[in-house]
DNA sequence: CAGTATCCATACCGATACTG
DNA sequence: CAGTATCGGTATGGATACTG
């Protein structure tokens, strides 16, 4: 539909939190509260919801260690790893953009 | 904030329509109704709104030719062109993803 | 041709409180 | 530690009618 495939990637990566979550998973698995600390502005509720959606899309997997207290880790699936270059690409563009924005005062 | 720059790109490219619009502008300037035909599911209202936002973000420029009937064209700004590789990247990923999805029945 | 204006539904998201 | 549940506000998006 609409003659392009761009929307597929955007559906997965888009929204307010998914890109940020995926960015923080780039350097390895993370626990739930670890992600909360890395993304201070996300609420518990939204983090849960977004992680579930990423799981349903097959991008990340949830690994639950049967311990008390609970221990859960989130990490990329093999399929999800195919998205990593895009995340990194956007990260690098964002860095360049902010630098240019504040340096050249481009608006 | 949140320790990453990914969100900047997502703010610009994300949402339901912006990525698709930017994709269709890859191969040159387009007129308003031309974009409507290329994106059959977008409403006039949403196309207008999204084009305005892309304009405000400095990604595309609106060129109005003083004719009757009106003639308007949208195209990438120099700044916007720095986003093109990301759009293309997502497009290629999307193509691969759908092929794999339907071929391997990966789910 | 290229838009505005209005109305309305729902999706998204945050705050807060509670739980195995 | 890693969540759920509930409530409510705001943003997003669609349908339809109208316009310079």
mmCIF file of C-alpha atoms (C1' of nucleotides) in Angstrom:
data_model
loop_
_atom_site.group_PDB
_atom_site.id
_atom_site.type_symbol
_atom_site.label_atom_id
_atom_site.label_comp_id
_atom_site.label_asym_id
_atom_site.label_seq_id
_atom_site.Cartn_x
_atom_site.Cartn_y
_atom_site.Cartn_z
ATOM 1 C CA UNK A 1 0.000 0.000 0.000
ATOM 2 C CA UNK A 2 1.018 3.565 -0.675
ATOM 3 C CA UNK A 3 3.778 2.273 -2.910
ATOM 4 C CA UNK A 4 6.509 2.014 -0.342
ATOM 5 C CA UNK A 5 7.923 -0.186 2.390
ATOM 6 C CA UNK A 6 9.157 2.606 4.591
ATOM 7 C CA UNK A 7 6.119 2.373 6.795
ATOM 8 C CA UNK A 8 7.002 -1.134 7.946
ATOM 9 C CA UNK A 9 10.197 0.052 9.564
ATOM 10 C CA UNK A 10 8.465 3.103 10.973
ATOM 11 C CA UNK A 11 5.701 1.013 12.484
ATOM 12 C CA UNK A 12 8.299 -0.947 14.412
ATOM 13 C CA UNK A 13 10.770 1.777 15.261
ATOM 14 C CA UNK A 14 8.401 4.731 15.469
ATOM 15 C CA UNK A 15 6.453 6.120 18.359
ATOM 16 C CA UNK A 16 7.814 7.884 21.353
ATOM 17 C CA UNK A 17 9.794 5.096 22.992
ATOM 18 C CA UNK A 18 10.647 2.174 20.741
ATOM 19 C CA UNK A 19 13.598 3.792 19.037
ATOM 20 C CA UNK A 20 15.051 4.795 22.384
ATOM 21 C CA UNK A 21 14.567 1.324 23.819
ATOM 22 C CA UNK A 22 16.157 -0.292 20.787
ATOM 23 C CA UNK A 23 19.064 2.135 21.032
ATOM 24 C CA UNK A 24 19.777 1.147 24.616
ATOM 25 C CA UNK A 25 19.640 -2.530 23.721
ATOM 26 C CA UNK A 26 22.334 -2.075 21.085
ATOM 27 C CA UNK A 27 25.141 -2.850 23.525
ATOM 28 C CA UNK A 28 23.612 -5.930 25.031
ATOM 29 C CA UNK A 29 20.680 -7.284 27.049
ATOM 30 C CA UNK A 30 19.120 -5.069 29.673
ATOM 31 C CA UNK A 31 16.855 -5.650 32.633
ATOM 32 C CA UNK A 32 13.559 -3.883 33.102
ATOM 33 C CA UNK A 33 14.646 -1.433 35.777
ATOM 34 C CA UNK A 34 17.936 -0.939 34.010
ATOM 35 C CA UNK A 35 16.008 0.388 31.028
ATOM 36 C CA UNK A 36 13.955 2.581 33.325
ATOM 37 C CA UNK A 37 17.126 4.172 34.638
ATOM 38 C CA UNK A 38 18.537 4.598 31.140
ATOM 39 C CA UNK A 39 15.287 6.242 29.993
ATOM 40 C CA UNK A 40 14.381 8.388 32.995
ATOM 41 C CA UNK A 41 11.339 9.968 31.342
ATOM 42 C CA UNK A 42 9.526 6.754 30.491
ATOM 43 C CA UNK A 43 6.815 5.563 32.839
ATOM 44 C CA UNK A 44 6.665 1.988 34.046
ATOM 45 C CA UNK A 45 3.439 1.511 32.164
ATOM 46 C CA UNK A 46 4.757 2.766 28.822
ATOM 47 C CA UNK A 47 7.974 0.793 29.114
ATOM 48 C CA UNK A 48 5.972 -2.371 29.691
ATOM 49 C CA UNK A 49 3.615 -1.671 26.791
ATOM 50 C CA UNK A 50 6.356 -0.819 24.330
ATOM 51 C CA UNK A 51 8.455 -3.832 25.304
ATOM 52 C CA UNK A 52 5.429 -6.067 24.759
ATOM 53 C CA UNK A 53 4.851 -4.624 21.298
ATOM 54 C CA UNK A 54 8.479 -5.015 20.317
ATOM 55 C CA UNK A 55 8.241 -8.598 21.531
ATOM 56 C CA UNK A 56 5.112 -9.226 19.473
ATOM 57 C CA UNK A 57 6.811 -7.807 16.412
ATOM 58 C CA UNK A 58 9.606 -10.313 16.959
ATOM 59 C CA UNK A 59 12.234 -7.627 17.371
ATOM 60 C CA UNK A 60 13.236 -8.350 20.948
ATOM 61 C CA UNK A 61 12.895 -11.353 23.218
ATOM 62 C CA UNK A 62 12.066 -11.451 26.893
ATOM 63 C CA UNK A 63 14.101 -13.832 28.969
ATOM 64 C CA UNK A 64 12.817 -14.648 32.412
ATOM 65 C CA UNK A 65 15.152 -16.232 34.920
ATOM 66 C CA UNK A 66 13.173 -18.221 37.479
ATOM 67 C CA UNK A 67 14.606 -16.550 40.545
ATOM 68 C CA UNK A 68 13.348 -14.686 43.546
ATOM 69 C CA UNK A 69 13.418 -11.742 43.180
ATOM 70 C CA UNK A 70 12.377 -11.909 39.523
ATOM 71 C CA UNK A 71 15.047 -11.389 36.906
ATOM 72 C CA UNK A 72 14.029 -10.469 33.374
ATOM 73 C CA UNK A 73 16.200 -9.480 30.449
ATOM 74 C CA UNK A 74 15.343 -8.010 27.099
ATOM 75 C CA UNK A 75 17.534 -8.439 24.059
ATOM 76 C CA UNK A 76 17.434 -8.347 20.281
ATOM 77 C CA UNK A 77 16.232 -11.387 18.385
ATOM 78 C CA UNK A 78 18.157 -12.436 15.293
ATOM 79 C CA UNK A 79 15.449 -10.760 13.254
ATOM 80 C CA UNK A 80 15.623 -7.634 15.403
ATOM 81 C CA UNK A 81 19.334 -7.377 14.763
ATOM 82 C CA UNK A 82 18.595 -6.569 11.133
ATOM 83 C CA UNK A 83 17.190 -3.298 12.438
ATOM 84 C CA UNK A 84 20.308 -2.308 14.329
ATOM 85 C CA UNK A 85 21.999 -0.538 11.400
ATOM 86 C CA UNK A 86 18.947 1.685 11.016
ATOM 87 C CA UNK A 87 18.946 2.587 14.709
ATOM 88 C CA UNK A 88 22.644 3.378 14.553
ATOM 89 C CA UNK A 89 22.117 5.376 11.386
ATOM 90 C CA UNK A 90 19.446 7.499 13.058
ATOM 91 C CA UNK A 91 21.606 7.933 16.135
ATOM 92 C CA UNK A 92 24.486 9.267 14.064
ATOM 93 C CA UNK A 93 22.211 11.538 12.093
ATOM 94 C CA UNK A 94 20.732 12.863 15.339
ATOM 95 C CA UNK A 95 24.176 13.640 16.716
ATOM 96 C CA UNK A 96 25.115 15.511 13.572
ATOM 97 C CA UNK A 97 21.807 17.312 13.501
ATOM 98 C CA UNK A 98 22.035 18.635 17.060
ATOM 99 C CA UNK A 99 25.626 19.685 16.575
ATOM 100 C CA UNK A 100 24.714 21.594 13.435
ATOM 101 C CA UNK A 101 21.608 22.956 15.028
ATOM 102 C CA UNK A 102 23.381 24.442 18.032
ATOM 103 C CA UNK A 103 26.615 25.348 16.257
ATOM 104 C CA UNK A 104 25.355 26.970 13.058
ATOM 105 C CA UNK A 105 22.130 28.056 14.708
ATOM 106 C CA UNK A 106 20.440 26.594 11.660
ATOM 107 C CA UNK A 107 16.713 26.713 12.034
ATOM 108 C CA UNK B 1 17.644 13.384 27.316
ATOM 109 C CA UNK B 2 17.325 9.632 27.605
ATOM 110 C CA UNK B 3 20.934 9.343 26.533
ATOM 111 C CA UNK B 4 20.398 9.041 22.823
ATOM 112 C CA UNK B 5 19.822 11.020 19.669
ATOM 113 C CA UNK B 6 17.647 8.489 17.926
ATOM 114 C CA UNK B 7 14.485 10.299 18.954
ATOM 115 C CA UNK B 8 15.376 13.349 16.874
ATOM 116 C CA UNK B 9 15.244 11.395 13.648
ATOM 117 C CA UNK B 10 12.113 9.580 14.769
ATOM 118 C CA UNK B 11 10.370 12.829 15.632
ATOM 119 C CA UNK B 12 10.897 13.987 12.056
ATOM 120 C CA UNK B 13 10.419 10.739 10.189
ATOM 121 C CA UNK B 14 7.926 9.063 12.494
ATOM 122 C CA UNK B 15 4.177 9.173 12.580
ATOM 123 C CA UNK B 16 1.828 7.635 10.114
ATOM 124 C CA UNK B 17 2.611 9.707 7.016
ATOM 125 C CA UNK B 18 5.912 11.543 7.105
ATOM 126 C CA UNK B 19 8.085 8.615 6.145
ATOM 127 C CA UNK B 20 5.826 7.801 3.216
ATOM 128 C CA UNK B 21 5.801 11.405 2.034
ATOM 129 C CA UNK B 22 9.572 11.641 2.282
ATOM 130 C CA UNK B 23 9.895 8.391 0.380
ATOM 131 C CA UNK B 24 7.841 9.702 -2.516
ATOM 132 C CA UNK B 25 9.880 12.894 -2.627
ATOM 133 C CA UNK B 26 13.102 10.918 -3.056
ATOM 134 C CA UNK B 27 12.900 11.000 -6.854
ATOM 135 C CA UNK B 28 12.158 14.683 -7.185
ATOM 136 C CA UNK B 29 9.646 17.436 -6.377
ATOM 137 C CA UNK B 30 5.976 16.554 -6.280
ATOM 138 C CA UNK B 31 2.772 18.537 -6.408
ATOM 139 C CA UNK B 32 0.061 18.318 -3.789
ATOM 140 C CA UNK B 33 -2.417 16.211 -5.730
ATOM 141 C CA UNK B 34 0.417 14.155 -7.125
ATOM 142 C CA UNK B 35 1.271 13.117 -3.579
ATOM 143 C CA UNK B 36 -2.378 12.395 -2.901
ATOM 144 C CA UNK B 37 -2.451 9.970 -5.808
ATOM 145 C CA UNK B 38 0.811 8.361 -4.730
ATOM 146 C CA UNK B 39 -0.539 7.917 -1.200
ATOM 147 C CA UNK B 40 -4.165 6.914 -1.847
ATOM 148 C CA UNK B 41 -4.990 6.363 1.811
ATOM 149 C CA UNK B 42 -3.997 9.793 3.076
ATOM 150 C CA UNK B 43 -6.714 12.388 3.539
ATOM 151 C CA UNK B 44 -6.348 15.888 2.201
ATOM 152 C CA UNK B 45 -6.305 17.218 5.730
ATOM 153 C CA UNK B 46 -3.543 14.914 6.957
ATOM 154 C CA UNK B 47 -1.408 15.482 3.881
ATOM 155 C CA UNK B 48 -1.612 19.219 4.452
ATOM 156 C CA UNK B 49 -0.816 18.928 8.150
ATOM 157 C CA UNK B 50 2.135 16.616 7.666
ATOM 158 C CA UNK B 51 3.581 18.703 4.845
ATOM 159 C CA UNK B 52 3.364 21.784 7.072
ATOM 160 C CA UNK B 53 5.204 20.022 9.872
ATOM 161 C CA UNK B 54 7.927 18.776 7.564
ATOM 162 C CA UNK B 55 8.252 22.326 6.307
ATOM 163 C CA UNK B 56 8.530 23.702 9.840
ATOM 164 C CA UNK B 57 11.217 21.146 10.639
ATOM 165 C CA UNK B 58 13.167 22.443 7.643
ATOM 166 C CA UNK B 59 13.099 19.083 5.896
ATOM 167 C CA UNK B 60 11.102 20.067 2.833
ATOM 168 C CA UNK B 61 10.322 23.358 1.142
ATOM 169 C CA UNK B 62 7.094 24.496 -0.423
ATOM 170 C CA UNK B 63 7.424 26.275 -3.741
ATOM 171 C CA UNK B 64 4.421 28.165 -4.962
ATOM 172 C CA UNK B 65 4.233 29.200 -8.594
ATOM 173 C CA UNK B 66 2.044 32.287 -9.005
ATOM 174 C CA UNK B 67 -0.277 30.822 -11.588
ATOM 175 C CA UNK B 68 -3.958 30.240 -12.056
ATOM 176 C CA UNK B 69 -4.782 27.485 -11.306
ATOM 177 C CA UNK B 70 -2.385 27.307 -8.345
ATOM 178 C CA UNK B 71 0.766 25.262 -8.729
ATOM 179 C CA UNK B 72 2.639 24.128 -5.643
ATOM 180 C CA UNK B 73 5.608 21.824 -5.379
ATOM 181 C CA UNK B 74 7.232 20.165 -2.412
ATOM 182 C CA UNK B 75 10.839 19.103 -2.371
ATOM 183 C CA UNK B 76 13.699 18.322 -0.021
ATOM 184 C CA UNK B 77 15.746 21.148 1.431
ATOM 185 C CA UNK B 78 19.511 20.731 1.555
ATOM 186 C CA UNK B 79 19.109 19.854 5.205
ATOM 187 C CA UNK B 80 16.324 17.419 4.428
ATOM 188 C CA UNK B 81 18.567 15.622 1.973
ATOM 189 C CA UNK B 82 20.705 14.451 4.883
ATOM 190 C CA UNK B 83 17.732 12.302 5.865
ATOM 191 C CA UNK B 84 17.435 10.580 2.491
ATOM 192 C CA UNK B 85 19.884 7.760 3.278
ATOM 193 C CA UNK B 86 17.821 6.854 6.327
ATOM 194 C CA UNK B 87 14.595 6.770 4.313
ATOM 195 C CA UNK B 88 16.245 4.599 1.680
ATOM 196 C CA UNK B 89 17.681 2.380 4.371
ATOM 197 C CA UNK B 90 14.247 1.823 5.868
ATOM 198 C CA UNK B 91 12.752 1.219 2.456
ATOM 199 C CA UNK B 92 15.288 -1.499 1.700
ATOM 200 C CA UNK B 93 14.833 -3.061 5.093
ATOM 201 C CA UNK B 94 11.073 -3.054 4.594
ATOM 202 C CA UNK B 95 11.411 -4.802 1.261
ATOM 203 C CA UNK B 96 13.621 -7.478 2.746
ATOM 204 C CA UNK B 97 11.359 -7.875 5.726
ATOM 205 C CA UNK B 98 8.169 -8.460 3.718
ATOM 206 C CA UNK B 99 9.921 -10.844 1.372
ATOM 207 C CA UNK B 100 11.240 -12.864 4.282
ATOM 208 C CA UNK B 101 7.959 -12.672 6.074
ATOM 209 C CA UNK B 102 5.922 -14.088 3.203
ATOM 210 C CA UNK B 103 8.585 -16.433 1.837
ATOM 211 C CA UNK B 104 9.898 -18.085 5.003
ATOM 212 C CA UNK B 105 6.619 -17.612 6.803
ATOM 213 C CA UNK B 106 8.706 -16.213 9.623
ATOM 214 C CA UNK B 107 6.528 -14.919 12.400
ATOM 215 C "C1'" DC C 1 -5.399 22.917 -7.917
ATOM 216 C "C1'" DA C 2 -4.489 23.245 -3.406
ATOM 217 C "C1'" DG C 3 -6.032 23.866 0.132
ATOM 218 C "C1'" DT C 4 -9.492 25.325 5.210
ATOM 219 C "C1'" DA C 5 -12.964 24.546 8.677
ATOM 220 C "C1'" DT C 6 -15.599 21.813 11.690
ATOM 221 C "C1'" DC C 7 -16.824 17.895 14.129
ATOM 222 C "C1'" DC C 8 -15.944 13.694 16.181
ATOM 223 C "C1'" DA C 9 -13.755 9.035 17.442
ATOM 224 C "C1'" DT C 10 -10.074 6.686 19.143
ATOM 225 C "C1'" DA C 11 -5.205 6.017 20.101
ATOM 226 C "C1'" DC C 12 -1.654 7.415 22.858
ATOM 227 C "C1'" DC C 13 0.319 8.508 26.961
ATOM 228 C "C1'" DG C 14 0.996 10.038 31.942
ATOM 229 C "C1'" DA C 15 -0.114 9.810 37.005
ATOM 230 C "C1'" DT C 16 -1.154 7.092 40.583
ATOM 231 C "C1'" DA C 17 -2.033 3.087 43.222
ATOM 232 C "C1'" DC C 18 -1.532 -1.752 43.799
ATOM 233 C "C1'" DT C 19 0.819 -6.865 43.330
ATOM 234 C "C1'" DG C 20 3.267 -11.750 42.951
ATOM 235 C "C1'" DC D 1 12.248 -6.733 40.757
ATOM 236 C "C1'" DA D 2 9.064 -6.466 37.389
ATOM 237 C "C1'" DG D 3 5.278 -5.706 36.598
ATOM 238 C "C1'" DT D 4 -0.925 -4.623 36.437
ATOM 239 C "C1'" DA D 5 -5.057 -1.801 36.944
ATOM 240 C "C1'" DT D 6 -7.647 2.258 36.565
ATOM 241 C "C1'" DC D 7 -8.529 6.892 35.319
ATOM 242 C "C1'" DG D 8 -8.344 10.787 32.602
ATOM 243 C "C1'" DG D 9 -6.214 14.289 29.479
ATOM 244 C "C1'" DT D 10 -4.239 15.338 25.072
ATOM 245 C "C1'" DA D 11 -2.743 14.296 20.506
ATOM 246 C "C1'" DT D 12 -3.738 12.106 16.337
ATOM 247 C "C1'" DG D 13 -6.423 11.116 12.580
ATOM 248 C "C1'" DG D 14 -10.785 10.552 9.691
ATOM 249 C "C1'" DA D 15 -15.254 12.285 7.320
ATOM 250 C "C1'" DT D 16 -17.385 15.783 5.341
ATOM 251 C "C1'" DA D 17 -18.299 20.253 3.572
ATOM 252 C "C1'" DC D 18 -16.569 24.468 1.843
ATOM 253 C "C1'" DT D 19 -13.039 28.056 -0.703
ATOM 254 C "C1'" DG D 20 -9.608 31.414 -3.323
#
